[in-house]
């Protein structure tokens, strides 16, 4: 049966179009129930004995939730207990339009067979299709469609031998519930039904609060200004009285935040927010509307470190007011920034947050305060009846709302992750908090892997250059199994050198648009944690078929240059190839071969040739203005049995590290130029923007304190200044300065050439750059391989590859994943550092001051690559004097400057199990009443076995 849907739509140019769509109604849409004999269905989803023990429904029943229940109670629906649920097409399509994350989660539930969720296409079923009536709102029409479908199900199941099986409508809409009951349907509010389930307190905790309940929990005193309605906000943004931006809370100060307002191109304006009222219930990463305050109310960012470590009652804001006063500093006019207040929320960016409960002192209390692991997220008030069970556990909580009467947002319990402090639990928290996809690869993804045993076929050989006889080798860190790159260098008959960089041909195995490709694009990058790797592609590819291991034939994408002995490139070519690596070396092994004069085999001669050329390439780069910056990386040695860290040291870099890096940079630059020449609109490139001059303020102040000048007009000027910056008797000064310079830099980002005009890479002083050399662990490189393959005629193109808008959207995801991966790696190092210090007691170490704050100094300990904060409490140290210009901090007669050498005690403070931290206390210089005595050195225990 054919129906037609007619509606009008406005085009971009403002014309109104009438659209008529054909809508087919069918008789062959089945109900999905095991009890039904009328429907001619091959397989069923809904069970005959659909029993959930409930005080309200003692009979077998199926659930039909309406749209709002799915949107707001998705955590409940995900629980394994909730089964035999009918999801109507009306609900599914409305959820899809209103919330992409909820829609994805619902689709995942539907795909879980044991959950027994059945999708019923009610809008195409002859007996459940309804037409919207004149004057009826879309919402009322959808509610009616849900009731009609529920009624049909009840009647349909009555005709079958259903043993009293019924359908229960779950809705929180009072009007919809009353109409359902009038038509003879069984309908309950979600909370009412869930609370009727016997012996499931965890499920009750998962309930998201409804608007009625939110007002119960908060006090009557209004603590925050009202948020403006969206219509007022949009008008204000249009007129310029409000600004729209992303709210970013401060990690160090819970009463301060910044809103980043996107201007034209790459321009962003930062608006500073200070104080509880001005933050006005915005949460980290929300999109907000801000209003600038009059210029005489502008303030400077506070140098005070403030953490919200106590639980405050809703009407008790006295302490907050004291702390807000502490923020105000008499800053120079130049230091003041545009300051504003949040007037409304445009889009919430809430996700489930990991953390722990602060168990209430009142016995049997159901209202608890949850402290998130991320200090930028406010505490959340939840209701739970299982507080004693959750004590000491890491849990996940979702925010439901933040009323203007409440000091904290309200939320609900989602799930338990495990005991706090446990290595597995903490790693899970770390991955969830940094949004790192780490679930096992699905069967759909694995189905696109090559079948084993896999071999290179004659067809492969026919379209590739055979380089199996060339002396190729790889040089990597110890224990590396995902070997992306290999190198060769040999002398040609004309006296020149042939140098090749051979990269794993991952794009041969991952074809555009399939499930494997989509998963890799979503993950974006492999994430390396201490002792664990979260792969971007399944292990069969990452550690086997794509890994360029020695003495096996592998497919590669090769970039081959002809160079003279001055490292000048005479010819460049790119080719798909087959290689057979002759050696998989570590950096140390390669260095030993180069240094050992008795070794003169082909591999060693090749390495020496590469090393000589690399030194010339590096010198040329530095002459052009490339920066040599510094950041301390640490390496843990693990106990081979417990896998706990037993030794911690900073990584040493060898000549061979630099050798490999130089040729990877050269390959990336050569490929970038090639793909841009061929595809000027859709080349995927990487740029590093020059930092704004204000970023260098702290660097120039630090150098000035030692009587040195740092020039920052260009990368070349900065590089030369850093080379010249030396202080007699202080050899580590230059490294400290370079560490600080690294902190001044902008983040390098991927972009699409057709969407940008500035391609320059500031740090490498290169006019163009991309990533080609690590396709096993970076999706950007797979895209670059595809572009290069099309450019040299080695592969065919496809529409998305040439679509600059899709390419740009992909770059945004890659930039986000890359940034979160870096944060996750740092968090993993921090956690393992805490494990390391757990068994060390109190150590006495030498450090240097990296930053000076109003009430603290931030100290770097080079031996461990470790940073920590030494706090000076105003109450116990009355004579604190902070000078913003220096910056310097005077504590009882002694003045601290940046880069001053200090002695500190280092120990693990595990008094707060969730926020364990490395605690530092000052030993030297000795300041009466402030510094602590040096700890006695205890002899080190015998070192356990190393698992390097």
CSV table of C-alpha atoms in Angstrom, one decimal, residues 65 67-83 85 95 99 101-106 109 112 115 117 190 194 197 200-209 350-353 380 382 395-401 410-416 432:
chain,number,residue,atom,x,y,z
A,65,UNK,CA,10.2,3.0,26.1
A,67,UNK,CA,12.0,8.8,23.2
A,68,UNK,CA,12.7,10.8,26.4
A,69,UNK,CA,13.3,7.6,28.4
A,70,UNK,CA,15.8,6.4,25.8
A,71,UNK,CA,17.6,9.8,25.8
A,72,UNK,CA,17.8,10.3,29.5
A,73,UNK,CA,17.9,6.8,30.9
A,74,UNK,CA,20.3,5.1,28.4
A,75,UNK,CA,22.5,4.0,31.4
A,76,UNK,CA,19.5,2.0,32.8
A,77,UNK,CA,18.7,0.5,29.4
A,78,UNK,CA,22.4,-0.7,29.0
A,79,UNK,CA,22.2,-2.7,32.3
A,80,UNK,CA,22.3,-6.5,31.6
A,81,UNK,CA,19.1,-6.9,33.6
A,82,UNK,CA,16.9,-4.9,31.2
A,83,UNK,CA,16.0,-7.3,28.4
A,85,UNK,CA,12.6,-4.3,24.9
A,95,UNK,CA,16.8,9.7,19.2
A,99,UNK,CA,21.5,12.9,20.3
A,101,UNK,CA,26.0,9.6,21.4
A,102,UNK,CA,22.7,8.2,22.7
A,103,UNK,CA,21.8,6.9,19.2
A,104,UNK,CA,25.2,5.1,19.0
A,105,UNK,CA,24.8,3.6,22.4
A,106,UNK,CA,21.2,2.4,21.6
A,109,UNK,CA,22.5,-2.4,22.7
A,112,UNK,CA,23.9,-7.3,21.6
A,115,UNK,CA,20.0,-8.0,25.5
A,117,UNK,CA,16.2,-5.5,22.0
A,190,UNK,CA,10.6,4.9,34.4
A,194,UNK,CA,12.8,0.4,38.0
A,197,UNK,CA,12.3,-4.4,40.3
A,200,UNK,CA,18.5,-4.3,42.2
A,201,UNK,CA,19.8,-1.3,44.1
A,202,UNK,CA,22.5,-0.6,41.5
A,203,UNK,CA,19.9,-0.2,38.8
A,204,UNK,CA,18.0,2.3,40.9
A,205,UNK,CA,21.2,4.3,41.3
A,206,UNK,CA,21.6,4.5,37.5
A,207,UNK,CA,18.3,6.4,37.2
A,208,UNK,CA,18.9,9.9,35.8
A,209,UNK,CA,17.1,12.6,37.9
A,350,UNK,CA,28.8,16.1,29.5
A,351,UNK,CA,30.0,12.5,29.5
A,352,UNK,CA,30.2,9.9,32.2
A,353,UNK,CA,33.0,10.9,34.6
A,380,UNK,CA,28.6,15.9,41.6
A,382,UNK,CA,24.2,11.7,43.6
A,395,UNK,CA,33.0,4.5,39.8
A,396,UNK,CA,31.4,6.3,36.8
A,397,UNK,CA,28.8,9.0,37.3
A,398,UNK,CA,26.8,11.0,34.7
A,399,UNK,CA,25.5,14.6,35.3
A,400,UNK,CA,21.7,15.1,34.9
A,401,UNK,CA,21.5,18.9,35.6
A,410,UNK,CA,23.1,16.6,40.3
A,411,UNK,CA,23.8,13.2,38.7
A,412,UNK,CA,23.4,9.5,38.9
A,413,UNK,CA,25.6,6.4,39.3
A,414,UNK,CA,26.5,4.6,36.0
A,415,UNK,CA,28.8,1.7,36.9
A,416,UNK,CA,31.7,0.4,39.1
A,432,UNK,CA,38.1,6.5,29.8
